[in-house]
CSV table of C-alpha atoms in Angstrom, one decimal:
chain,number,residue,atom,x,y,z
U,1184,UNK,CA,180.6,103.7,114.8
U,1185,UNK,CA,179.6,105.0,111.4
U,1186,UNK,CA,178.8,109.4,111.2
U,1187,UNK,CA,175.3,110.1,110.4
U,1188,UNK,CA,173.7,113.1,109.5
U,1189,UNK,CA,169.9,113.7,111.1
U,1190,UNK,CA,167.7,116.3,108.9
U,1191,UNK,CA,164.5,116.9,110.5
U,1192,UNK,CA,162.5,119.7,112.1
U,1193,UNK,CA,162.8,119.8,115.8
U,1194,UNK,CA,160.5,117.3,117.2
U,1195,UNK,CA,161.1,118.0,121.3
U,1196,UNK,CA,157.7,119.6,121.8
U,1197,UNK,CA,155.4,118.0,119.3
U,1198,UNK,CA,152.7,115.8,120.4
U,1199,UNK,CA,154.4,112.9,118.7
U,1200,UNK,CA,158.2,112.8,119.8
U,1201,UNK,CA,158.8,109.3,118.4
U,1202,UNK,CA,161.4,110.9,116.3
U,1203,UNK,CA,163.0,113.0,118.9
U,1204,UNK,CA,163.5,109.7,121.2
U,1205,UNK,CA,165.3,108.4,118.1
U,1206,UNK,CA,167.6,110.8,117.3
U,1207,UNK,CA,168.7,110.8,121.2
U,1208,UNK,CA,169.0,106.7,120.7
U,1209,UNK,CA,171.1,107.1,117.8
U,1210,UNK,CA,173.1,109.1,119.4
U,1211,UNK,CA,174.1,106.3,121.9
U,1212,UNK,CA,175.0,104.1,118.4
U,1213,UNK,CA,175.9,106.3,116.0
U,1214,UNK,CA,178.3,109.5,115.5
U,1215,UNK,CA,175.4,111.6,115.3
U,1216,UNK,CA,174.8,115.3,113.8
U,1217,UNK,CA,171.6,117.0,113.6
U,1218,UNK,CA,170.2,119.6,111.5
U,1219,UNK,CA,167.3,121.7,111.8
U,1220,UNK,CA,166.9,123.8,108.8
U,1221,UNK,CA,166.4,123.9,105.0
U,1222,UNK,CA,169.1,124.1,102.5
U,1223,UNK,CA,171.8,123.0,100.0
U,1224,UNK,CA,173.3,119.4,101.4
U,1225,UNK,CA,176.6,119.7,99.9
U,1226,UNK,CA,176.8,123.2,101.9
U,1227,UNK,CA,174.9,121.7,105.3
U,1228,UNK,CA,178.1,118.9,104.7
U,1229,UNK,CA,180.9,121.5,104.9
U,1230,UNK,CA,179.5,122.8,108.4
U,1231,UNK,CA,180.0,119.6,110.1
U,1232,UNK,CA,183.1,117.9,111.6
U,1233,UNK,CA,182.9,115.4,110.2
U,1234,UNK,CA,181.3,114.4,106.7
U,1235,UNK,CA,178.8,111.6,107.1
U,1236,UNK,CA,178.3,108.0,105.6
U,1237,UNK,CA,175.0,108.1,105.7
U,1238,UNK,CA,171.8,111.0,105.5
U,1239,UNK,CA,168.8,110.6,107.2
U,1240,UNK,CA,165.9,113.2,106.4
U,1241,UNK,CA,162.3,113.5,108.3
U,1242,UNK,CA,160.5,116.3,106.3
U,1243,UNK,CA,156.8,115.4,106.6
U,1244,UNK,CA,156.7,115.1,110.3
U,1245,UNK,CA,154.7,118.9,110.3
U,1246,UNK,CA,152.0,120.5,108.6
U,1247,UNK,CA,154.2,121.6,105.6
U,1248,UNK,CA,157.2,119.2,104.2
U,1249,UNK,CA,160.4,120.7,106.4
U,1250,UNK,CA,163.2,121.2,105.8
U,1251,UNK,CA,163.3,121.1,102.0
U,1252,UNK,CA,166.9,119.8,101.0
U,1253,UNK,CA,168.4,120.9,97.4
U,1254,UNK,CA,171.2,119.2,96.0
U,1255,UNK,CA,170.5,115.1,97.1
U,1256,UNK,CA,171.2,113.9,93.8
U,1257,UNK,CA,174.3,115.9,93.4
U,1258,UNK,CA,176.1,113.8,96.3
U,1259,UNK,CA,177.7,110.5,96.9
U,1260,UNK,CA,176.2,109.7,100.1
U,1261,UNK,CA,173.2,107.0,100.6
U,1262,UNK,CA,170.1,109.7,102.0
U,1263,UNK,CA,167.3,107.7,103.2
U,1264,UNK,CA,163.9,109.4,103.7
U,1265,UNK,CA,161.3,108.8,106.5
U,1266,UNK,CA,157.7,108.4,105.3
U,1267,UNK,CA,155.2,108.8,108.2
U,1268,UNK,CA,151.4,109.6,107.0
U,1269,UNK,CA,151.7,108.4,103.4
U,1270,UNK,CA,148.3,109.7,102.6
U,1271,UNK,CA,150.0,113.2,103.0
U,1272,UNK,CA,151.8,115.3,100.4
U,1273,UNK,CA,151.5,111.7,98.5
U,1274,UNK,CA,152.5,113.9,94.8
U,1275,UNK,CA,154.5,116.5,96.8
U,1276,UNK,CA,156.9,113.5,98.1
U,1277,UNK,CA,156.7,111.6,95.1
U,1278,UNK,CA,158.2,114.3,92.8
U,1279,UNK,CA,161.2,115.0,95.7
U,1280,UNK,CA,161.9,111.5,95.5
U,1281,UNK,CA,162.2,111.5,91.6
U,1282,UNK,CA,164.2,114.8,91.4
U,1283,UNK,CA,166.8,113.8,94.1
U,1284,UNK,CA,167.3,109.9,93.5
U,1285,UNK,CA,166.1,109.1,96.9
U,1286,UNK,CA,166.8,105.3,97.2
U,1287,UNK,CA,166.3,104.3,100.5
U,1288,UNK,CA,162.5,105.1,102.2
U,1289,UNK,CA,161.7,104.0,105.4
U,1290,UNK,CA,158.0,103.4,105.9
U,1291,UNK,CA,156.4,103.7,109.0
U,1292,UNK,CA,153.5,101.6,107.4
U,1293,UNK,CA,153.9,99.0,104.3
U,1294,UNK,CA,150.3,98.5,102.3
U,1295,UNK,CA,149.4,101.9,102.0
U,1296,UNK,CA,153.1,102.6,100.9
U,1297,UNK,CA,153.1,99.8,97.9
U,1298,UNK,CA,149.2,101.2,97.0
U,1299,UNK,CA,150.3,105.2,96.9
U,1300,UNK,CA,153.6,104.3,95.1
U,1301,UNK,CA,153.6,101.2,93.4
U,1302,UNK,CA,156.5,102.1,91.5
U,1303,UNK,CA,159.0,102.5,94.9
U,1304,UNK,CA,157.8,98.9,95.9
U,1305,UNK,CA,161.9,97.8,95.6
U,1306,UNK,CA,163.0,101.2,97.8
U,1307,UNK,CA,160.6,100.4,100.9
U,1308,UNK,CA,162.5,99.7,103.8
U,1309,UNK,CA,159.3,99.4,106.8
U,1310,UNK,CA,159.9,100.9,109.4
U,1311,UNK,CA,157.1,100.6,111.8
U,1312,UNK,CA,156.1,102.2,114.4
U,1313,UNK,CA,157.5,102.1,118.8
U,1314,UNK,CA,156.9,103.2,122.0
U,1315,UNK,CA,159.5,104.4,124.2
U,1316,UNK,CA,159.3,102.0,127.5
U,1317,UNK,CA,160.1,105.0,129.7
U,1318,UNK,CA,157.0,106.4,128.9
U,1319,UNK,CA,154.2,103.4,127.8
U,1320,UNK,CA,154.9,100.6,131.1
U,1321,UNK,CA,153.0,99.8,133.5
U,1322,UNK,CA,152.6,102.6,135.7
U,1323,UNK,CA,151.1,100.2,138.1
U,1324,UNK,CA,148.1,102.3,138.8
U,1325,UNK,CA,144.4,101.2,139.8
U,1326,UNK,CA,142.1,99.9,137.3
U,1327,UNK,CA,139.1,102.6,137.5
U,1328,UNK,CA,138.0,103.6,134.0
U,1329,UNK,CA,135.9,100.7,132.4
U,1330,UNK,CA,136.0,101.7,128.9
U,1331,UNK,CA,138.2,104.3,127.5
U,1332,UNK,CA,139.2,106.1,124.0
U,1333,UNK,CA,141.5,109.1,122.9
U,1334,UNK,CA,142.3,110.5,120.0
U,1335,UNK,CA,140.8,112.4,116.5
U,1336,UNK,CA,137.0,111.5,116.5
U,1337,UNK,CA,136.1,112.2,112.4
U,1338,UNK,CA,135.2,110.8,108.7
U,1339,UNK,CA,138.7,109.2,109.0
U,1340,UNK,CA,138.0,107.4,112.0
U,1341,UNK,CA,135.1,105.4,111.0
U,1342,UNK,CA,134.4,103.3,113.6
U,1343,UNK,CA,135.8,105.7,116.5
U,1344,UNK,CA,132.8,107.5,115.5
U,1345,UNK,CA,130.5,104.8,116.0
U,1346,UNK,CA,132.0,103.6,119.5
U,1347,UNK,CA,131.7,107.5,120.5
U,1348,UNK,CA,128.2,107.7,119.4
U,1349,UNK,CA,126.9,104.5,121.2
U,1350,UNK,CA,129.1,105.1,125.0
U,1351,UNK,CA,128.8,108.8,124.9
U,1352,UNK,CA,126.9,109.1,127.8
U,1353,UNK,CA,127.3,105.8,129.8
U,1354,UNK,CA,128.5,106.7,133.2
U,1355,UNK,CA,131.3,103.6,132.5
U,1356,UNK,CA,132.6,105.1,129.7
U,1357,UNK,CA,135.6,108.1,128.8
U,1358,UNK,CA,136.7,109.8,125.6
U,1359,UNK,CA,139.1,112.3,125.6
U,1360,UNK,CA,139.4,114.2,122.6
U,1361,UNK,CA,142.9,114.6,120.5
U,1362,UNK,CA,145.0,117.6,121.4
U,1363,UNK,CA,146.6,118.3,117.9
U,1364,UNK,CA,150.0,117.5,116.9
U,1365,UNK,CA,152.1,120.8,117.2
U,1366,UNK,CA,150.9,122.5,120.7
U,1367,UNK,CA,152.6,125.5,119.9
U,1368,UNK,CA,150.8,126.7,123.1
U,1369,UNK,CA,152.7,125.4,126.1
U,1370,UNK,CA,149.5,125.7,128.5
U,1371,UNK,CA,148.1,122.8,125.8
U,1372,UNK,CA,150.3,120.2,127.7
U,1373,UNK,CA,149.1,121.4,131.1
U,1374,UNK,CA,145.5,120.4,129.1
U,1375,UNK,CA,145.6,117.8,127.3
U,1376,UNK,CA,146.9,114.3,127.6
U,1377,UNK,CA,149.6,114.0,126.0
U,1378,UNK,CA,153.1,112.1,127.1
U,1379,UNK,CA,153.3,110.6,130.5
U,1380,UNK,CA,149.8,112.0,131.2
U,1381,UNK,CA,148.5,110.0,128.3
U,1382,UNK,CA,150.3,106.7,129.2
U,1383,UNK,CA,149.0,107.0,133.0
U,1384,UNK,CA,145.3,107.3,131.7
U,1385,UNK,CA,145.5,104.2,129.4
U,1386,UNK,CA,147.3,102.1,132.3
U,1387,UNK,CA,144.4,103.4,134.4
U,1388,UNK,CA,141.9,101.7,131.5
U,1389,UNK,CA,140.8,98.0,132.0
U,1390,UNK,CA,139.3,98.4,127.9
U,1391,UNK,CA,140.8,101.2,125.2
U,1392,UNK,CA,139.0,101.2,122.1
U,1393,UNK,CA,141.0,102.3,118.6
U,1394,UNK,CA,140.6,101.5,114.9
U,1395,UNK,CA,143.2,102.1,111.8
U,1396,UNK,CA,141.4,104.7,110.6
U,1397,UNK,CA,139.9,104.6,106.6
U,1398,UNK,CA,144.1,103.9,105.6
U,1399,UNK,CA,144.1,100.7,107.8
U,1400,UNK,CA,147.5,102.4,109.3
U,1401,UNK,CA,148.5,100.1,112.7
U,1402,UNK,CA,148.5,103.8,114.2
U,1403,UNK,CA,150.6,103.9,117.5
U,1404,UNK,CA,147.5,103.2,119.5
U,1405,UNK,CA,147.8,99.9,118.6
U,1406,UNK,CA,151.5,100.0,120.0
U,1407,UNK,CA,150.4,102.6,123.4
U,1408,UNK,CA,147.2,100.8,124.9
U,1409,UNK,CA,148.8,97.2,125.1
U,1410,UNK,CA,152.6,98.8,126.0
U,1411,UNK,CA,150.7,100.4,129.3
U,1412,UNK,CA,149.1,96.9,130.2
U,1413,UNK,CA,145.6,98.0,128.7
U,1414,UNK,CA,143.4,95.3,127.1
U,1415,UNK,CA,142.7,96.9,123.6
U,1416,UNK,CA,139.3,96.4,121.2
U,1417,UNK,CA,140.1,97.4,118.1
U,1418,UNK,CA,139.9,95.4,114.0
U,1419,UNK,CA,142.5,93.3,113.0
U,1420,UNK,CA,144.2,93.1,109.3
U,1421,UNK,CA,147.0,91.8,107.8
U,1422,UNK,CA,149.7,94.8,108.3
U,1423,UNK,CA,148.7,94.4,111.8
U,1424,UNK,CA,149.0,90.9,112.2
U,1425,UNK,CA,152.0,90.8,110.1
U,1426,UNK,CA,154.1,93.0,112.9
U,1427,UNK,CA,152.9,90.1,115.2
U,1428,UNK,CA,149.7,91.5,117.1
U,1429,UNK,CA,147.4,88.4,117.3
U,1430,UNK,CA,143.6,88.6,117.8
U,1431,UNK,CA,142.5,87.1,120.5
U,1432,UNK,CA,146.1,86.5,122.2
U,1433,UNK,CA,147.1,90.0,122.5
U,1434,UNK,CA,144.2,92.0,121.5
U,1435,UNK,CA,140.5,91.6,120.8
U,1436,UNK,CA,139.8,91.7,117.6
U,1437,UNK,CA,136.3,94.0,116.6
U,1438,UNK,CA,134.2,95.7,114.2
U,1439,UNK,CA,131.1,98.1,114.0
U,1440,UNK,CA,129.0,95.3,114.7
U,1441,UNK,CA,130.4,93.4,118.0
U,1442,UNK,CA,132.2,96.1,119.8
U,1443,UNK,CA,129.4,96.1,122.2
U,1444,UNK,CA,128.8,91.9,123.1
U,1445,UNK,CA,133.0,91.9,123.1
U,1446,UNK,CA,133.6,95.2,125.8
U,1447,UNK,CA,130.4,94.1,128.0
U,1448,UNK,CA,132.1,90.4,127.9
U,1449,UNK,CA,135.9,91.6,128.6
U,1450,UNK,CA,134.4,93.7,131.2
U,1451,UNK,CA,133.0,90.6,133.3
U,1452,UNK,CA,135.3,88.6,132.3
U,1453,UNK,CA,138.6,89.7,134.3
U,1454,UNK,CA,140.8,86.6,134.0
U,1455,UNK,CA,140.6,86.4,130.6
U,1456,UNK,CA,140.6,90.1,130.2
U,1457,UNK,CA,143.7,89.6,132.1
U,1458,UNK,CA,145.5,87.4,130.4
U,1459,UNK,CA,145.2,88.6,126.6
U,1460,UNK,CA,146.3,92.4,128.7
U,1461,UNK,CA,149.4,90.4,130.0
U,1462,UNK,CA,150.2,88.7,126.6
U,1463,UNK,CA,150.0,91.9,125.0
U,1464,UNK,CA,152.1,94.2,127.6
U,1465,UNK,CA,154.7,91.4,126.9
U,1466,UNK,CA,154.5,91.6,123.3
U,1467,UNK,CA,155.3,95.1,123.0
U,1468,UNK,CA,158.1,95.0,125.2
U,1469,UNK,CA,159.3,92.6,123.6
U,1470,UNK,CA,159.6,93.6,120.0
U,1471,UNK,CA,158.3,97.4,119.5
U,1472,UNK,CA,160.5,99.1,121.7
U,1473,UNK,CA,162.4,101.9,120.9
U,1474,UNK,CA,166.1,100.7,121.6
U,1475,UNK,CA,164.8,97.2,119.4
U,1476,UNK,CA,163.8,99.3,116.7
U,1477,UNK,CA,166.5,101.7,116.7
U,1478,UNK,CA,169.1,98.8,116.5
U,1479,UNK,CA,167.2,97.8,112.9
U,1480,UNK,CA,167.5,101.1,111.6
U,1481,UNK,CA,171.5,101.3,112.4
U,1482,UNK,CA,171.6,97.5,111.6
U,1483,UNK,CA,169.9,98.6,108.0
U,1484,UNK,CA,172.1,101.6,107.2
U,1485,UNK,CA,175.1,99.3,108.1
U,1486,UNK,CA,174.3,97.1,105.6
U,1487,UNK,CA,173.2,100.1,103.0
U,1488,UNK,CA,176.8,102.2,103.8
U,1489,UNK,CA,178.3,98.6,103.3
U,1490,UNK,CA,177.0,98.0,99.9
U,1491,UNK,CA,177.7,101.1,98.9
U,1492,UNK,CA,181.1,100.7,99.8
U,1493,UNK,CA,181.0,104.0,101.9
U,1494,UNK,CA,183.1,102.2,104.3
């Protein structure tokens, strides 16, 4: 096993702990070391036990870039750099990527990435995004909410909106609204759905509605609803399809104009509704798991330390 380094704000109690089940998995694969705070990386080196082949940094997983890490250039390690929400601190990362020779950036999403920063086309490594199949499974519980959508209603959320606006108050029909990504207030968890709460109420859903938002991200609701055995509505495109997801085999593919005709026909339609909920459940579990994806990012820096001729 290679020695790798972890940089990244503590993710344990965010609303999003994709990143915290990673670190815990690549500790099962990796010698792993973890760091929480800013600073110099040639000084955050000399406190470990042992100096590592190969960096990994999450710093825009918050509502600021954190940590902020001086001195990348100045080192002859590969650093590779998580990009989650490339619409965020788009110039902000951009000029850290310049200043500290960042060669190696893992995308969670690939067409908005080559848009924002054409010129880092060669240095994308995707990286899309899991769910962790202790939490999104079946949970094997009844079928007793019709319709169902979570998550940020807004301007970015275009056709959420839309869906909201027309089901709001149908008696079949249950939106719960997002909780917000930090929940610094413990009581929030108690609240909101959020975690295992979240993944019981889609496996409770028979439809969960979603979109890609304005970016046309595949957001994790694309990776949540069918994980937990949930037949999703929600548009298709090609970064979507491209990860495998196929319209009309493991989702149903919509827009603003047949969300309607296609929920009312899934609805009375359970074998079918059935079938594309199966196909999907399996798909996920299949290939967008976290140990899966967890083995291509230590299968990537293998290769990367290898090149370098780190090891």
């Amino acid at each position: 096993m290679f020695n790798l380094l972890f940089i990244s704000n503590d993710t344990s109690n965010t609303l999003d702990k994709n990143f915290y089940f990673l670190e815990k998995q690549c500790s099962t694969l990796t010698n792993l070391s973890v760091y929480r705070s800013s600073g110099r990386l040639s000084h955050i080196s000399k406190k470990l036990e042992q100096p590592p082949d190969f960096i990994l940094l999450a710093n825009d997983l918050g509502k600021e870039m954190f940590p902020i890490i001086h001195g990348i250039s100045s080192i002859d390690i590969p650093v590779g750099l998580f990009v989650n929400d490339v619409h965020r601190f788009t110039k902000t990362r951009r000029h850290f990527i310049r200043k500290n020779a960042i060669q190696y950036l893992f995308s969670a999403t690939r067409d908005k990435f080559i848009e924002s920063y054409p010129e880092l086309k060669d240095n994308l490594i995707w990286f899309p995004h899991f769910i962790n199949p202790h939490v999104y499974k079946d949970y094997g519980l009844k079928k007793d909410i019709d319709l169902l959508m979570m998550g940020a209603v807004n301007d970015t959320y275009p056709l959420r909106k839309k869906i909201l606006e027309f089901y709001q108050h149908r008696p079949n029909f249950l939106y719960h609204s997002h909780p917000g990504y930090e929940l610094e207030n413990p009581a929030a968890r108690d609240v909101f759905y959020i975690g295992e709460k979240y993944a019981r109420e889609l496996n409770r859903a028979k439809i969960f509605f979603t979109c890609p938002s304005v970016y046309y991200y595949p957001v994790m609701k694309y990776f949540e609803a069918l994980a937990c055995r949930t037949l999703l509505l929600a548009p298709a495109f090609k970064e979507l399809e491209d990860l495998g997801f196929i319209p009309g085999k493991h989702f149903v593919a919509i827009d603003e104009y047949n969300f309607m005709e296609k929920a009312l026909y899934y609805l009375e339609n359970e074998k079918e509704r059935k079938k594309i909920t199966d196909a999907g459940f399996e798909f996920i579990h299949r290939t967008h798991t976290l140990p899966i994806r967890t083995r291509q990012l230590i299968s990537h820096i293998k290769t990367i330390i290898k090149n370098e001729g780190v090891l």
